[in-house]
Coordinates of C-alpha atoms and ligand atoms in Angstrom, one line a residue:
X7 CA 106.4 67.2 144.4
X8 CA 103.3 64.7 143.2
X9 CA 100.0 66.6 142.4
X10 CA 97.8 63.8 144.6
X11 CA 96.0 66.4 145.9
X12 CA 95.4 68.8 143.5
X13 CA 92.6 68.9 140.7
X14 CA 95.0 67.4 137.9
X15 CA 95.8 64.5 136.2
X16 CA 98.2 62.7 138.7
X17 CA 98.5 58.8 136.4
X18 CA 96.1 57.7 139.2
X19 CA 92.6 56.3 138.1
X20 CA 89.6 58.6 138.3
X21 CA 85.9 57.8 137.5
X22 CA 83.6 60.2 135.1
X23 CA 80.6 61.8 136.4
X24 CA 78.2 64.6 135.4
X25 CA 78.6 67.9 135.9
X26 CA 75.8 67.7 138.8
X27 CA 78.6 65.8 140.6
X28 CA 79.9 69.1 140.7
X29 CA 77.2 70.4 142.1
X30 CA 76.6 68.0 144.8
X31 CA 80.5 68.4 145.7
X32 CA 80.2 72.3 146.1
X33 CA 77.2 72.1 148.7
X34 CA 80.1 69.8 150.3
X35 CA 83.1 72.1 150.3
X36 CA 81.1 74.8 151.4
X37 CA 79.8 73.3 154.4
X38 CA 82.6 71.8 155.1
X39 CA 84.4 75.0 154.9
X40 CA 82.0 76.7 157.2
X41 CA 81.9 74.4 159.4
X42 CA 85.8 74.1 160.2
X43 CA 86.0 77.6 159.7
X44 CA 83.9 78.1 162.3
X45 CA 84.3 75.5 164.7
X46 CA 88.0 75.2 164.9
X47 CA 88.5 77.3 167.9
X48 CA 86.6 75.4 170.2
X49 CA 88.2 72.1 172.6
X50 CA 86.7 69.1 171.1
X51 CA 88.7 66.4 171.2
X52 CA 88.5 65.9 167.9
X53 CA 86.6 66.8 164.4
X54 CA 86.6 64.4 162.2
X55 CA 85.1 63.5 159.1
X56 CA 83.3 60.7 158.0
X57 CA 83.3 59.5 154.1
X58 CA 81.4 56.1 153.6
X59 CA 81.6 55.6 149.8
X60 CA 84.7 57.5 149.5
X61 CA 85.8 56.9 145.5
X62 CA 89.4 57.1 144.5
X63 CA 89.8 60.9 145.4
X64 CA 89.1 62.8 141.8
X65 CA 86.8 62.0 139.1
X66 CA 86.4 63.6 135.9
X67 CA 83.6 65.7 134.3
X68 CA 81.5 63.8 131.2
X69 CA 82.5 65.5 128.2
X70 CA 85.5 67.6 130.3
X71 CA 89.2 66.9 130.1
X72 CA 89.8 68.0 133.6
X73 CA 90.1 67.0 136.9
X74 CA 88.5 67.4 140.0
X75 CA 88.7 66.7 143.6
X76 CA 86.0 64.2 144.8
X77 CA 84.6 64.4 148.6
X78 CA 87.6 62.7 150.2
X79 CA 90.0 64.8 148.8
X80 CA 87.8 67.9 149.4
X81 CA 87.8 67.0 153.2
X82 CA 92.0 66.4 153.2
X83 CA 92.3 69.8 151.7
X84 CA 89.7 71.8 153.1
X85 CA 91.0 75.2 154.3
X86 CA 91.2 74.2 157.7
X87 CA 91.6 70.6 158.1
X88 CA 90.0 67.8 160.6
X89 CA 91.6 66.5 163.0
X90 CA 90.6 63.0 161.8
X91 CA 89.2 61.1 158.4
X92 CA 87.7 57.8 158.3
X93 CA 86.8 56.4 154.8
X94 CA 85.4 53.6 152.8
X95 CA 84.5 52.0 150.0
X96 CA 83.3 49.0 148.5
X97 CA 86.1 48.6 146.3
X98 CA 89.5 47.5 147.3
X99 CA 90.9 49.1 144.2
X100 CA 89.3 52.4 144.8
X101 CA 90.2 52.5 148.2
X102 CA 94.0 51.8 147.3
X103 CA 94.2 54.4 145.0
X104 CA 92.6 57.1 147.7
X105 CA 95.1 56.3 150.2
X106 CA 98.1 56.8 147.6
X107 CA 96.5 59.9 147.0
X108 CA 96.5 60.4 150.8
X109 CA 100.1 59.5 150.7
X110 CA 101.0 63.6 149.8
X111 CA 99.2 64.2 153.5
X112 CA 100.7 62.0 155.4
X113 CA 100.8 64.1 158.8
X114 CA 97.0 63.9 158.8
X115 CA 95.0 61.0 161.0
X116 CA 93.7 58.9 158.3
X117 CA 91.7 55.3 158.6
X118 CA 90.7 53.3 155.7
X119 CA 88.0 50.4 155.6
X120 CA 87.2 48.7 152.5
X121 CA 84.0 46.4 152.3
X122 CA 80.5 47.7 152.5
X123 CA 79.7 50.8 154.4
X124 CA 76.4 49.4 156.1
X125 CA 79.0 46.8 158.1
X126 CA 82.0 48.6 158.4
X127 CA 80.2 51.5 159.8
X128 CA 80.4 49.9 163.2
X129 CA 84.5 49.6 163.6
X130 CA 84.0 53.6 162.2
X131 CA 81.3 54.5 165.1
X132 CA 83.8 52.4 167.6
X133 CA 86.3 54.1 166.8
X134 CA 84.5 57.6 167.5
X135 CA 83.3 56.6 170.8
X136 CA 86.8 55.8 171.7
X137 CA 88.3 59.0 170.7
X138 CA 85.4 60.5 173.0
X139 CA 85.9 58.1 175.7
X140 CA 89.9 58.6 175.9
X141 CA 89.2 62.7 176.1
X142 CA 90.8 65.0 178.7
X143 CA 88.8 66.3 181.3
X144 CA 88.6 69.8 179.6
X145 CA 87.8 69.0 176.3
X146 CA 84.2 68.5 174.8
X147 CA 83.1 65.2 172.9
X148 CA 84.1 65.4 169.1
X149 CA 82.2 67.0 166.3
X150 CA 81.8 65.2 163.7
X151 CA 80.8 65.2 159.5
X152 CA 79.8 62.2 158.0
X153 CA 79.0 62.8 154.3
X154 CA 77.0 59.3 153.0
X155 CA 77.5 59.2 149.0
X156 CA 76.5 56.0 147.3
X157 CA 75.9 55.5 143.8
X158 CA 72.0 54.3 144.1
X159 CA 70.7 53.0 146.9
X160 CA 73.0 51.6 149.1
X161 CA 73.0 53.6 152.1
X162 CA 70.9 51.5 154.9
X163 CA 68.9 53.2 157.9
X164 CA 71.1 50.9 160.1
X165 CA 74.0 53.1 158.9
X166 CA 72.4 56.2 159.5
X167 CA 71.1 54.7 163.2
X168 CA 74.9 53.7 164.2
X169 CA 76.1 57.4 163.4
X170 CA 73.1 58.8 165.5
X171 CA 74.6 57.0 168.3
X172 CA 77.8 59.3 168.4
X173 CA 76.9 62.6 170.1
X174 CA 77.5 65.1 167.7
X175 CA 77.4 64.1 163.8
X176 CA 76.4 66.3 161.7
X177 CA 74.9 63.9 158.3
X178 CA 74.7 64.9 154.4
X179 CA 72.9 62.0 152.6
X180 CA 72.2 61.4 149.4
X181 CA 68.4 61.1 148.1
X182 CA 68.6 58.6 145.1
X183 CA 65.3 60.4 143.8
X184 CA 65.8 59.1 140.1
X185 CA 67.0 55.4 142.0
X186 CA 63.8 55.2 143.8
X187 CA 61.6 56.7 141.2
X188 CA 62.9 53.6 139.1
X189 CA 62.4 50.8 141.6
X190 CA 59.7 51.8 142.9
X191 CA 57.2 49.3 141.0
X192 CA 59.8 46.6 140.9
X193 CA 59.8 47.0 144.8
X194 CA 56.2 47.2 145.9
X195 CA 55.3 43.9 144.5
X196 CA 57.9 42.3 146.7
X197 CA 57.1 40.5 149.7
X198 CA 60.8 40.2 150.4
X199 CA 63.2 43.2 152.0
X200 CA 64.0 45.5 149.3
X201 CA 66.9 48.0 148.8
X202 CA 63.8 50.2 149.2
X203 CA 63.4 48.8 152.7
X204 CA 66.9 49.0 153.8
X205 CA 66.8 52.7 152.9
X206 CA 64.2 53.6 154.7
X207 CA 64.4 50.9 157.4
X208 CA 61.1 49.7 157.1
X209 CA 57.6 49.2 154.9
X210 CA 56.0 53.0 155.5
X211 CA 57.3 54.1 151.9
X212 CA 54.9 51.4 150.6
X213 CA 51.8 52.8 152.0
X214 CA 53.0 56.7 150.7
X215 CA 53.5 55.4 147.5
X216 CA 50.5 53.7 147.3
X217 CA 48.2 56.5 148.2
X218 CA 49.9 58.7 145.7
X219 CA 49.6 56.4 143.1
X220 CA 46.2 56.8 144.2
X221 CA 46.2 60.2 143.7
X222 CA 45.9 60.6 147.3
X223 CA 48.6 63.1 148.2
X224 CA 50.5 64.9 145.4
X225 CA 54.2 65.5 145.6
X226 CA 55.3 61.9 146.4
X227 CA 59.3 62.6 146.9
X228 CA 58.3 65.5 149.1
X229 CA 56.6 62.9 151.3
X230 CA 58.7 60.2 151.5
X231 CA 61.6 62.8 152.5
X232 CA 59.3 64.3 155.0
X233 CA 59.3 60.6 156.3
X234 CA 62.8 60.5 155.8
X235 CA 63.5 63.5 158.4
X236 CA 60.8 63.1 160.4
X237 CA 62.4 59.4 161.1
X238 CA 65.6 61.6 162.1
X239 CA 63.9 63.6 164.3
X240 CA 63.0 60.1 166.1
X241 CA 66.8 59.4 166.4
X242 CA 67.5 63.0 168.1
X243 CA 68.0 65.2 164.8
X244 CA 66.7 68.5 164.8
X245 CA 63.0 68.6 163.2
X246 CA 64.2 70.7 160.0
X247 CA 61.3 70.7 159.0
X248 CA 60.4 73.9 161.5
X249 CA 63.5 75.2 160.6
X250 CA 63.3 75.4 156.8
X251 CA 61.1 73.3 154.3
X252 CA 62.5 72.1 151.5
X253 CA 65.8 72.6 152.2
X254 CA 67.2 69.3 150.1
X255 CA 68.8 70.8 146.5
X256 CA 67.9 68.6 143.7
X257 CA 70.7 67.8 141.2
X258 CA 69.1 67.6 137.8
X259 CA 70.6 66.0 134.2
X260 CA 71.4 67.8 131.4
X261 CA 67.8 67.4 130.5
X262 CA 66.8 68.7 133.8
X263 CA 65.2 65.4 135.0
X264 CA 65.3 64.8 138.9
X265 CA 68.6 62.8 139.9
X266 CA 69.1 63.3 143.4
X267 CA 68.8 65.2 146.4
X268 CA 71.1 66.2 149.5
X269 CA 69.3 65.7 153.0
X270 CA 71.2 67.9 155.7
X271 CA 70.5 66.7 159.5
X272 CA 72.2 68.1 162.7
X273 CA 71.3 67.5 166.0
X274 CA 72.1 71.1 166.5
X275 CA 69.8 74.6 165.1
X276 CA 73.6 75.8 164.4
X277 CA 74.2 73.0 161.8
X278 CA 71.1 73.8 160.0
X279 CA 72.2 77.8 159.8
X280 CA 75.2 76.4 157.8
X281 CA 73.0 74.5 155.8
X282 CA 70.9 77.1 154.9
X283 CA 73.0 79.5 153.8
X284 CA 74.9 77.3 151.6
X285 CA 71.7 75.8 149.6
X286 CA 71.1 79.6 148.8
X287 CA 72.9 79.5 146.0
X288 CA 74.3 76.6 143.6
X289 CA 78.3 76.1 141.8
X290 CA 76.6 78.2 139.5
X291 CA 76.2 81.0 141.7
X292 CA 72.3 80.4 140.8
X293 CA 69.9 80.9 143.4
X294 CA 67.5 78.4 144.9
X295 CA 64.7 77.6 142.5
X296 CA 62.7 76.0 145.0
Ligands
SAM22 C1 79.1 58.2 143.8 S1 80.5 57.3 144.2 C2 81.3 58.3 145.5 C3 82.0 59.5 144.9 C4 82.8 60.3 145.9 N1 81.9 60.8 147.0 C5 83.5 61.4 145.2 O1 83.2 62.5 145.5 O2 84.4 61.0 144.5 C6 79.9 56.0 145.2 C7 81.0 55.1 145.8 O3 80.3 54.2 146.6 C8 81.0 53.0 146.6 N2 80.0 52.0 147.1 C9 78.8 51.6 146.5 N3 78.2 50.7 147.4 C10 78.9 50.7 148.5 C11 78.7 50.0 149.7 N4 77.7 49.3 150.0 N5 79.6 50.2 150.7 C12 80.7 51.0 150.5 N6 80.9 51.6 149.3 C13 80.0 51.5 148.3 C14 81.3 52.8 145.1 O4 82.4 51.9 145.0 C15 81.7 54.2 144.7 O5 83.1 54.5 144.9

């Protein structure tokens, strides 16, 4: 018996993260948890989840000896499964080593795409639609997770826009706070499209930053993710703002400076209850400081 799926050293390659990757995974597991917990009994015709910049599976904690499962492995082995998994990744490599990984499941539906997310998304969405096209008459359209996990700022509103378009998909993003923070000057005096740009999927950050820089409005991340939603809200997301404020945990490094923050959307109030209870409290068992 291999230990693919388990959090050990399997021979395999694994990356090294912080211990804030931690973090960020354990909002993950818990939703996910919930949510298949909860929504298994139900006729969709399928749940599936959606892992964009999937990794190799595992990483290991800076400064740590052990192992841990990353997101895609947290979804296989999630205490009641999905039905389905697409994931991708950049890197060929990476992508080779998840699917050995994925080997130790092998009755589980399993797709994998390598190449960049912001293309590949649309053979991903495709898919979706047909699995809710081909449905029998008494089952409801899928549910779906799409969990959206670059390193920086990779993820592209087009990417986000082509999930929308599938009926019910549920989105945890990633917030490069500490990525934008840094290219944020670098940015504005560009004429050109930025990665700025592409995240946002158009110029409005520009004008937010400028009047904070101004000293215009105070609390410039708050704004830009208030931006963020209320752009979400446009594509038929829930307004989450009514429901909670603030609910986007910041991950923080070992010298509690701002990394990044998860952004939670659902179409659906339910989603958001999930969400809510699962940002009360941190791996640490610490509760929200916010
Ligand atoms: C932070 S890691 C993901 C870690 C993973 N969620 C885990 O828990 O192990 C980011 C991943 O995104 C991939 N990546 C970066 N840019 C990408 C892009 N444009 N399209 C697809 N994958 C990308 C990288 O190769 C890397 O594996």
């Amino acid at each position: 018996m291999d230990n693919y799926l388990l959090p050990e050293d399997d021979g395999l390659p694994t990356r090294t993260f912080g211990i804030w990757t931690t973090v960020k995974l354990d909002y993950l597991q818990r939703y996910m948890n919930l949510f298949e917990t909860s929504m298994r009994g139900k006729p969709w015709c399928a749940r599936s989840y959606i892992d964009l910049y999937s990794g190799t599976g595992k990483y290991q904690v800076k400064g740590h000896n052990n192992f841990q499962l990353g997101s895609a492995l947290l979804g296989i082995t999630t205490k009641h499964p999905f039905t389905n998994y697409f994931f991708a990744d950049k890197s060929q490599e990476n992508i080779d080593i998840l699917s050995k990984r994925c080997e130790s499941a092998p009755n589980i539906k399993k797709k994998f795409y390598v190449g960049d997310a912001n293309i590949r998304v649309k053979e991903v969405v495709e898919e979706l639609k047909t699995i809710d096209h081909n449905r029998s008459k008494d089952q409801w359209t899928s549910l779906n997770l799409a969990f959206l996990d670059p390193d920086g700022l990779e993820l592209e509103w087009k990417t986000i826009e082509a999930l929308a378009s599938v009926n019910k998909m549920d989105l945890i993003i990633y917030y490069s706070q500490s990525g934008l923070t840094r290219n944020f000057e670098n940015c504005i005096n560009l004429d050109t499209e930025t990665d700025i740009d592409r995240f946002f999927g158009d110029g409005e950050w520009r004008n937010i930053y400028k009047a904070s820089q101004q000293g215009k409005s105070l609390g410039l991340h708050r704004k830009l993710i208030d931006y963020y939603k209320h752009k979400l809200s446009t594509i038929g997301y829930a307004d989450i703002k009514d429901i909670e404020d603030g609910a986007e945990p910041l991950m923080k490094n070992s010298k509690e400076a701002p990394l990044y923050r998860l952004i939670f959307a659902s179409k659906h109030a339910r989603g958001h209850d999930f969400w809510n209870k699962i940002i009360k409290k941190d791996a640490f068992g610490q509760g929200k400081l916010f």
